[in-house]
Amino acid sequence: PPGSGEPSRRRRRRSGGGVRPDGLEADDTEEEEEPVYVGLSPVQTEACKTIQANVRELKDRKGRRIAELFERLPTRKQMPEYYKVIAHPIDFESIAKCLNRPGGYTSVWNFLLAVELMLSNAQVYNEEHSALWEDAAFLRKSITAELDRVFPGHPYPEAFSVYEPDKCEEPEWKPTPKVAAAAAPKSHKKSHKKMTMEQRAVAAAISGEKAGPSGGSGEVKKSHKKM
């Protein structure tokens, strides 16, 4: 069903050849089923969970978990003023629950919109450059870094864009190829290897560049206060 996260089935033609029972050569008509996911696939879901889990565990130099105050919002009874200002409250716990629910998020982009909504809410409610405002900015940078590691080239919503419907539409994008840097040869006086022309051509093909001659973490320290 749409948005359920459960796979539908699409038939894929597979060339086979071979010999039919009557001794004649068979056509390549054998088909097999492959899963087609409407919404997040299991792999995408786990990747989003990894992004969130890694960011939730980040700590500053004093050992404080930066995402601590983003885990669960105060209740309406505890902080009624917040709910008068913020129309769509959301926190890490509710995002995690949605990820665990089949069909919770229909795409990686929708997951990122939820994360950005949480961070934008924090910066709208708190004074600019206050402790929580800065925490939200730091978490945004950390999430985009994790996103680029897991889904290279995937766009991330701009800050505060989640309040404008036209900016919430998923943009078209293409994955950015990541080429692992060739390990530099160990420094030895007697032996020194260079990449062959064939190796350069392969690396260039992956990165989209022409083959040619070979050429040659931040810490957070700031004051914080609770809501």
JSON list of C-alpha atoms in Angstrom, two decimals, residues 24-195:
[
{"chain": "A", "resi": 24, "resn": "LEU", "atom": "CA", "xyz": [15.03, -25.93, -29.47]},
{"chain": "A", "resi": 25, "resn": "GLU", "atom": "CA", "xyz": [16.80, -22.90, -28.06]},
{"chain": "A", "resi": 26, "resn": "ALA", "atom": "CA", "xyz": [14.66, -21.05, -25.53]},
{"chain": "A", "resi": 27, "resn": "ASP", "atom": "CA", "xyz": [13.86, -17.34, -25.65]},
{"chain": "A", "resi": 28, "resn": "ASP", "atom": "CA", "xyz": [15.01, -14.99, -22.91]},
{"chain": "A", "resi": 29, "resn": "THR", "atom": "CA", "xyz": [11.51, -14.71, -21.49]},
{"chain": "A", "resi": 30, "resn": "GLU", "atom": "CA", "xyz": [12.00, -15.90, -17.91]},
{"chain": "A", "resi": 31, "resn": "GLU", "atom": "CA", "xyz": [10.87, -13.27, -15.43]},
{"chain": "A", "resi": 32, "resn": "GLU", "atom": "CA", "xyz": [11.59, -12.83, -11.76]},
{"chain": "A", "resi": 33, "resn": "GLU", "atom": "CA", "xyz": [10.07, -10.57, -9.16]},
{"chain": "A", "resi": 34, "resn": "GLU", "atom": "CA", "xyz": [11.95, -7.75, -7.46]},
{"chain": "A", "resi": 35, "resn": "PRO", "atom": "CA", "xyz": [10.65, -5.59, -4.57]},
{"chain": "A", "resi": 36, "resn": "VAL", "atom": "CA", "xyz": [9.49, -2.05, -5.30]},
{"chain": "A", "resi": 37, "resn": "TYR", "atom": "CA", "xyz": [9.10, 0.06, -2.15]},
{"chain": "A", "resi": 38, "resn": "VAL", "atom": "CA", "xyz": [6.56, 2.85, -1.91]},
{"chain": "A", "resi": 39, "resn": "GLY", "atom": "CA", "xyz": [8.16, 4.94, 0.80]},
{"chain": "A", "resi": 40, "resn": "LEU", "atom": "CA", "xyz": [11.35, 4.23, 2.70]},
{"chain": "A", "resi": 41, "resn": "SER", "atom": "CA", "xyz": [12.97, 0.89, 1.98]},
{"chain": "A", "resi": 42, "resn": "PRO", "atom": "CA", "xyz": [14.43, -1.07, 4.93]},
{"chain": "A", "resi": 43, "resn": "VAL", "atom": "CA", "xyz": [17.91, 0.09, 3.92]},
{"chain": "A", "resi": 44, "resn": "GLN", "atom": "CA", "xyz": [16.84, 3.74, 3.82]},
{"chain": "A", "resi": 45, "resn": "THR", "atom": "CA", "xyz": [15.03, 3.40, 7.14]},
{"chain": "A", "resi": 46, "resn": "GLU", "atom": "CA", "xyz": [18.12, 1.99, 8.84]},
{"chain": "A", "resi": 47, "resn": "ALA", "atom": "CA", "xyz": [20.26, 4.72, 7.30]},
{"chain": "A", "resi": 48, "resn": "CYS", "atom": "CA", "xyz": [17.95, 7.42, 8.69]},
{"chain": "A", "resi": 49, "resn": "LYS", "atom": "CA", "xyz": [18.02, 5.74, 12.09]},
{"chain": "A", "resi": 50, "resn": "THR", "atom": "CA", "xyz": [21.81, 5.74, 11.97]},
{"chain": "A", "resi": 51, "resn": "ILE", "atom": "CA", "xyz": [21.92, 9.44, 11.11]},
{"chain": "A", "resi": 52, "resn": "GLN", "atom": "CA", "xyz": [19.62, 10.27, 14.01]},
{"chain": "A", "resi": 53, "resn": "ALA", "atom": "CA", "xyz": [21.34, 7.96, 16.50]},
{"chain": "A", "resi": 54, "resn": "ASN", "atom": "CA", "xyz": [24.81, 9.36, 15.75]},
{"chain": "A", "resi": 55, "resn": "VAL", "atom": "CA", "xyz": [23.66, 12.96, 16.13]},
{"chain": "A", "resi": 56, "resn": "ARG", "atom": "CA", "xyz": [21.75, 12.25, 19.35]},
{"chain": "A", "resi": 57, "resn": "GLU", "atom": "CA", "xyz": [24.93, 10.96, 20.99]},
{"chain": "A", "resi": 58, "resn": "LEU", "atom": "CA", "xyz": [27.11, 13.99, 20.22]},
{"chain": "A", "resi": 59, "resn": "LYS", "atom": "CA", "xyz": [28.71, 15.62, 23.26]},
{"chain": "A", "resi": 60, "resn": "ASP", "atom": "CA", "xyz": [30.52, 18.86, 23.92]},
{"chain": "A", "resi": 61, "resn": "ARG", "atom": "CA", "xyz": [33.90, 19.18, 25.64]},
{"chain": "A", "resi": 62, "resn": "LYS", "atom": "CA", "xyz": [32.28, 18.92, 29.06]},
{"chain": "A", "resi": 63, "resn": "GLY", "atom": "CA", "xyz": [30.55, 15.65, 28.20]},
{"chain": "A", "resi": 64, "resn": "ARG", "atom": "CA", "xyz": [27.08, 17.17, 27.88]},
{"chain": "A", "resi": 65, "resn": "ARG", "atom": "CA", "xyz": [24.84, 15.58, 25.27]},
{"chain": "A", "resi": 66, "resn": "ILE", "atom": "CA", "xyz": [24.03, 18.44, 22.90]},
{"chain": "A", "resi": 67, "resn": "ALA", "atom": "CA", "xyz": [20.72, 16.88, 21.82]},
{"chain": "A", "resi": 68, "resn": "GLU", "atom": "CA", "xyz": [19.51, 16.29, 25.38]},
{"chain": "A", "resi": 69, "resn": "LEU", "atom": "CA", "xyz": [16.91, 19.07, 25.38]},
{"chain": "A", "resi": 70, "resn": "PHE", "atom": "CA", "xyz": [15.71, 18.00, 21.94]},
{"chain": "A", "resi": 71, "resn": "GLU", "atom": "CA", "xyz": [14.86, 14.47, 23.04]},
{"chain": "A", "resi": 72, "resn": "ARG", "atom": "CA", "xyz": [11.43, 15.20, 24.53]},
{"chain": "A", "resi": 73, "resn": "LEU", "atom": "CA", "xyz": [9.54, 18.48, 24.60]},
{"chain": "A", "resi": 74, "resn": "PRO", "atom": "CA", "xyz": [8.00, 19.84, 27.81]},
{"chain": "A", "resi": 75, "resn": "THR", "atom": "CA", "xyz": [4.28, 19.14, 28.11]},
{"chain": "A", "resi": 76, "resn": "ARG", "atom": "CA", "xyz": [1.63, 21.77, 27.43]},
{"chain": "A", "resi": 77, "resn": "LYS", "atom": "CA", "xyz": [1.07, 21.98, 31.18]},
{"chain": "A", "resi": 78, "resn": "GLN", "atom": "CA", "xyz": [4.77, 22.51, 31.88]},
{"chain": "A", "resi": 79, "resn": "MET", "atom": "CA", "xyz": [5.30, 25.12, 29.16]},
{"chain": "A", "resi": 80, "resn": "PRO", "atom": "CA", "xyz": [2.00, 26.42, 27.72]},
{"chain": "A", "resi": 81, "resn": "GLU", "atom": "CA", "xyz": [3.66, 29.48, 26.16]},
{"chain": "A", "resi": 82, "resn": "TYR", "atom": "CA", "xyz": [5.76, 27.27, 23.87]},
{"chain": "A", "resi": 83, "resn": "TYR", "atom": "CA", "xyz": [2.67, 25.68, 22.34]},
{"chain": "A", "resi": 84, "resn": "LYS", "atom": "CA", "xyz": [1.16, 29.11, 21.69]},
{"chain": "A", "resi": 85, "resn": "VAL", "atom": "CA", "xyz": [4.20, 30.10, 19.63]},
{"chain": "A", "resi": 86, "resn": "ILE", "atom": "CA", "xyz": [5.03, 26.77, 17.95]},
{"chain": "A", "resi": 87, "resn": "ALA", "atom": "CA", "xyz": [2.24, 25.37, 15.78]},
{"chain": "A", "resi": 88, "resn": "HIS", "atom": "CA", "xyz": [3.84, 21.99, 15.07]},
{"chain": "A", "resi": 89, "resn": "PRO", "atom": "CA", "xyz": [5.92, 20.77, 18.04]},
{"chain": "A", "resi": 90, "resn": "ILE", "atom": "CA", "xyz": [8.24, 17.83, 17.37]},
{"chain": "A", "resi": 91, "resn": "ASP", "atom": "CA", "xyz": [11.21, 16.19, 19.09]},
{"chain": "A", "resi": 92, "resn": "PHE", "atom": "CA", "xyz": [13.72, 13.38, 18.54]},
{"chain": "A", "resi": 93, "resn": "GLU", "atom": "CA", "xyz": [11.52, 10.83, 20.31]},
{"chain": "A", "resi": 94, "resn": "SER", "atom": "CA", "xyz": [8.54, 11.46, 18.05]},
{"chain": "A", "resi": 95, "resn": "ILE", "atom": "CA", "xyz": [10.78, 11.32, 14.97]},
{"chain": "A", "resi": 96, "resn": "ALA", "atom": "CA", "xyz": [12.22, 7.99, 16.13]},
{"chain": "A", "resi": 97, "resn": "LYS", "atom": "CA", "xyz": [8.70, 6.59, 16.68]},
{"chain": "A", "resi": 98, "resn": "CYS", "atom": "CA", "xyz": [7.71, 7.64, 13.19]},
{"chain": "A", "resi": 99, "resn": "LEU", "atom": "CA", "xyz": [10.79, 5.92, 11.72]},
{"chain": "A", "resi": 100, "resn": "ASN", "atom": "CA", "xyz": [9.86, 2.72, 13.55]},
{"chain": "A", "resi": 101, "resn": "ARG", "atom": "CA", "xyz": [6.30, 2.80, 12.23]},
{"chain": "A", "resi": 102, "resn": "PRO", "atom": "CA", "xyz": [5.68, 1.27, 8.76]},
{"chain": "A", "resi": 103, "resn": "GLY", "atom": "CA", "xyz": [4.93, 4.09, 6.36]},
{"chain": "A", "resi": 104, "resn": "GLY", "atom": "CA", "xyz": [5.91, 6.74, 8.90]},
{"chain": "A", "resi": 105, "resn": "TYR", "atom": "CA", "xyz": [8.05, 8.67, 6.44]},
{"chain": "A", "resi": 106, "resn": "THR", "atom": "CA", "xyz": [7.55, 8.22, 2.72]},
{"chain": "A", "resi": 107, "resn": "SER", "atom": "CA", "xyz": [11.06, 9.40, 1.77]},
{"chain": "A", "resi": 108, "resn": "VAL", "atom": "CA", "xyz": [14.42, 10.45, 3.18]},
{"chain": "A", "resi": 109, "resn": "TRP", "atom": "CA", "xyz": [13.46, 14.02, 2.33]},
{"chain": "A", "resi": 110, "resn": "ASN", "atom": "CA", "xyz": [10.34, 13.82, 4.52]},
{"chain": "A", "resi": 111, "resn": "PHE", "atom": "CA", "xyz": [12.46, 12.50, 7.38]},
{"chain": "A", "resi": 112, "resn": "LEU", "atom": "CA", "xyz": [14.81, 15.46, 6.94]},
{"chain": "A", "resi": 113, "resn": "LEU", "atom": "CA", "xyz": [11.86, 17.89, 6.90]},
{"chain": "A", "resi": 114, "resn": "ALA", "atom": "CA", "xyz": [10.82, 16.55, 10.31]},
{"chain": "A", "resi": 115, "resn": "VAL", "atom": "CA", "xyz": [14.34, 16.97, 11.68]},
{"chain": "A", "resi": 116, "resn": "GLU", "atom": "CA", "xyz": [14.61, 20.51, 10.32]},
{"chain": "A", "resi": 117, "resn": "LEU", "atom": "CA", "xyz": [11.18, 21.39, 11.73]},
{"chain": "A", "resi": 118, "resn": "MET", "atom": "CA", "xyz": [12.46, 20.42, 15.17]},
{"chain": "A", "resi": 119, "resn": "LEU", "atom": "CA", "xyz": [15.58, 22.58, 14.78]},
{"chain": "A", "resi": 120, "resn": "SER", "atom": "CA", "xyz": [13.74, 25.55, 13.25]},
{"chain": "A", "resi": 121, "resn": "ASN", "atom": "CA", "xyz": [11.18, 25.43, 16.07]},
{"chain": "A", "resi": 122, "resn": "ALA", "atom": "CA", "xyz": [13.98, 25.65, 18.62]},
{"chain": "A", "resi": 123, "resn": "GLN", "atom": "CA", "xyz": [15.53, 28.66, 16.89]},
{"chain": "A", "resi": 124, "resn": "VAL", "atom": "CA", "xyz": [12.19, 30.43, 16.43]},
{"chain": "A", "resi": 125, "resn": "TYR", "atom": "CA", "xyz": [11.28, 30.10, 20.11]},
{"chain": "A", "resi": 126, "resn": "ASN", "atom": "CA", "xyz": [14.69, 30.82, 21.63]},
{"chain": "A", "resi": 127, "resn": "GLU", "atom": "CA", "xyz": [16.66, 34.04, 21.30]},
{"chain": "A", "resi": 128, "resn": "GLU", "atom": "CA", "xyz": [19.24, 34.18, 18.54]},
{"chain": "A", "resi": 129, "resn": "HIS", "atom": "CA", "xyz": [22.65, 32.90, 19.69]},
{"chain": "A", "resi": 130, "resn": "SER", "atom": "CA", "xyz": [21.25, 31.69, 23.00]},
{"chain": "A", "resi": 131, "resn": "ALA", "atom": "CA", "xyz": [22.46, 28.28, 24.19]},
{"chain": "A", "resi": 132, "resn": "LEU", "atom": "CA", "xyz": [19.56, 26.31, 22.66]},
{"chain": "A", "resi": 133, "resn": "TRP", "atom": "CA", "xyz": [19.69, 28.35, 19.46]},
{"chain": "A", "resi": 134, "resn": "GLU", "atom": "CA", "xyz": [23.37, 27.47, 19.10]},
{"chain": "A", "resi": 135, "resn": "ASP", "atom": "CA", "xyz": [22.68, 23.82, 19.93]},
{"chain": "A", "resi": 136, "resn": "ALA", "atom": "CA", "xyz": [20.16, 23.69, 17.08]},
{"chain": "A", "resi": 137, "resn": "ALA", "atom": "CA", "xyz": [22.68, 25.23, 14.69]},
{"chain": "A", "resi": 138, "resn": "PHE", "atom": "CA", "xyz": [25.32, 22.71, 15.72]},
{"chain": "A", "resi": 139, "resn": "LEU", "atom": "CA", "xyz": [22.93, 19.77, 15.32]},
{"chain": "A", "resi": 140, "resn": "ARG", "atom": "CA", "xyz": [21.95, 21.02, 11.85]},
{"chain": "A", "resi": 141, "resn": "LYS", "atom": "CA", "xyz": [25.58, 21.02, 10.73]},
{"chain": "A", "resi": 142, "resn": "SER", "atom": "CA", "xyz": [26.12, 17.58, 12.24]},
{"chain": "A", "resi": 143, "resn": "ILE", "atom": "CA", "xyz": [23.04, 16.13, 10.54]},
{"chain": "A", "resi": 144, "resn": "THR", "atom": "CA", "xyz": [24.04, 17.48, 7.14]},
{"chain": "A", "resi": 145, "resn": "ALA", "atom": "CA", "xyz": [27.49, 15.97, 7.60]},
{"chain": "A", "resi": 146, "resn": "GLU", "atom": "CA", "xyz": [25.98, 12.58, 8.49]},
{"chain": "A", "resi": 147, "resn": "LEU", "atom": "CA", "xyz": [23.58, 12.88, 5.55]},
{"chain": "A", "resi": 148, "resn": "ASP", "atom": "CA", "xyz": [26.43, 13.50, 3.12]},
{"chain": "A", "resi": 149, "resn": "ARG", "atom": "CA", "xyz": [28.24, 10.47, 4.48]},
{"chain": "A", "resi": 150, "resn": "VAL", "atom": "CA", "xyz": [25.24, 8.14, 4.13]},
{"chain": "A", "resi": 151, "resn": "PHE", "atom": "CA", "xyz": [23.48, 9.69, 1.11]},
{"chain": "A", "resi": 152, "resn": "PRO", "atom": "CA", "xyz": [26.16, 11.67, -0.79]},
{"chain": "A", "resi": 153, "resn": "GLY", "atom": "CA", "xyz": [24.65, 14.62, -2.63]},
{"chain": "A", "resi": 154, "resn": "HIS", "atom": "CA", "xyz": [21.23, 14.38, -0.96]},
{"chain": "A", "resi": 155, "resn": "PRO", "atom": "CA", "xyz": [19.74, 17.86, -0.39]},
{"chain": "A", "resi": 156, "resn": "TYR", "atom": "CA", "xyz": [18.85, 19.12, 3.07]},
{"chain": "A", "resi": 157, "resn": "PRO", "atom": "CA", "xyz": [16.05, 21.65, 3.75]},
{"chain": "A", "resi": 158, "resn": "GLU", "atom": "CA", "xyz": [17.17, 25.21, 4.40]},
{"chain": "A", "resi": 159, "resn": "ALA", "atom": "CA", "xyz": [16.71, 26.57, 7.90]},
{"chain": "A", "resi": 160, "resn": "PHE", "atom": "CA", "xyz": [13.14, 27.85, 8.47]},
{"chain": "A", "resi": 161, "resn": "SER", "atom": "CA", "xyz": [12.08, 26.70, 4.97]},
{"chain": "A", "resi": 162, "resn": "VAL", "atom": "CA", "xyz": [9.78, 24.13, 6.62]},
{"chain": "A", "resi": 163, "resn": "TYR", "atom": "CA", "xyz": [7.25, 26.89, 7.29]},
{"chain": "A", "resi": 164, "resn": "GLU", "atom": "CA", "xyz": [6.80, 27.56, 3.56]},
{"chain": "A", "resi": 165, "resn": "PRO", "atom": "CA", "xyz": [4.90, 24.77, 1.72]},
{"chain": "A", "resi": 166, "resn": "ASP", "atom": "CA", "xyz": [6.47, 25.49, -1.67]},
{"chain": "A", "resi": 167, "resn": "LYS", "atom": "CA", "xyz": [9.93, 24.98, -0.19]},
{"chain": "A", "resi": 168, "resn": "CYS", "atom": "CA", "xyz": [8.95, 21.64, 1.34]},
{"chain": "A", "resi": 169, "resn": "GLU", "atom": "CA", "xyz": [8.58, 19.98, -2.05]},
{"chain": "A", "resi": 170, "resn": "GLU", "atom": "CA", "xyz": [11.26, 17.36, -2.60]},
{"chain": "A", "resi": 171, "resn": "PRO", "atom": "CA", "xyz": [13.87, 18.67, -5.06]},
{"chain": "A", "resi": 172, "resn": "GLU", "atom": "CA", "xyz": [15.38, 16.60, -7.82]},
{"chain": "A", "resi": 173, "resn": "TRP", "atom": "CA", "xyz": [18.88, 15.41, -7.07]},
{"chain": "A", "resi": 174, "resn": "LYS", "atom": "CA", "xyz": [21.52, 12.96, -8.18]},
{"chain": "A", "resi": 175, "resn": "PRO", "atom": "CA", "xyz": [23.86, 11.04, -5.85]},
{"chain": "A", "resi": 176, "resn": "THR", "atom": "CA", "xyz": [27.37, 12.43, -5.76]},
{"chain": "A", "resi": 177, "resn": "PRO", "atom": "CA", "xyz": [29.98, 9.76, -6.53]},
{"chain": "A", "resi": 178, "resn": "LYS", "atom": "CA", "xyz": [32.50, 9.42, -3.72]},
{"chain": "A", "resi": 179, "resn": "VAL", "atom": "CA", "xyz": [35.90, 8.14, -4.74]},
{"chain": "A", "resi": 180, "resn": "ALA", "atom": "CA", "xyz": [37.98, 6.67, -1.97]},
{"chain": "A", "resi": 181, "resn": "ALA", "atom": "CA", "xyz": [41.35, 8.34, -1.92]},
{"chain": "A", "resi": 182, "resn": "ALA", "atom": "CA", "xyz": [44.16, 6.02, -2.91]},
{"chain": "A", "resi": 183, "resn": "ALA", "atom": "CA", "xyz": [46.23, 5.09, 0.09]},
{"chain": "A", "resi": 184, "resn": "ALA", "atom": "CA", "xyz": [49.48, 6.97, 0.05]},
{"chain": "A", "resi": 185, "resn": "PRO", "atom": "CA", "xyz": [52.49, 4.66, -0.19]},
{"chain": "A", "resi": 186, "resn": "LYS", "atom": "CA", "xyz": [54.48, 4.28, 3.00]},
{"chain": "A", "resi": 187, "resn": "SER", "atom": "CA", "xyz": [57.66, 6.24, 3.14]},
{"chain": "A", "resi": 188, "resn": "HIS", "atom": "CA", "xyz": [60.46, 3.86, 2.18]},
{"chain": "A", "resi": 189, "resn": "LYS", "atom": "CA", "xyz": [63.74, 4.74, 0.59]},
{"chain": "A", "resi": 190, "resn": "LYS", "atom": "CA", "xyz": [63.92, 1.60, -1.54]},
{"chain": "A", "resi": 191, "resn": "SER", "atom": "CA", "xyz": [60.38, 1.27, -2.92]},
{"chain": "A", "resi": 192, "resn": "HIS", "atom": "CA", "xyz": [57.87, 3.79, -4.23]},
{"chain": "A", "resi": 193, "resn": "LYS", "atom": "CA", "xyz": [54.72, 2.89, -6.22]},
{"chain": "A", "resi": 194, "resn": "LYS", "atom": "CA", "xyz": [52.74, 5.09, -8.59]},
{"chain": "A", "resi": 195, "resn": "MET", "atom": "CA", "xyz": [49.25, 4.60, -9.97]}
]
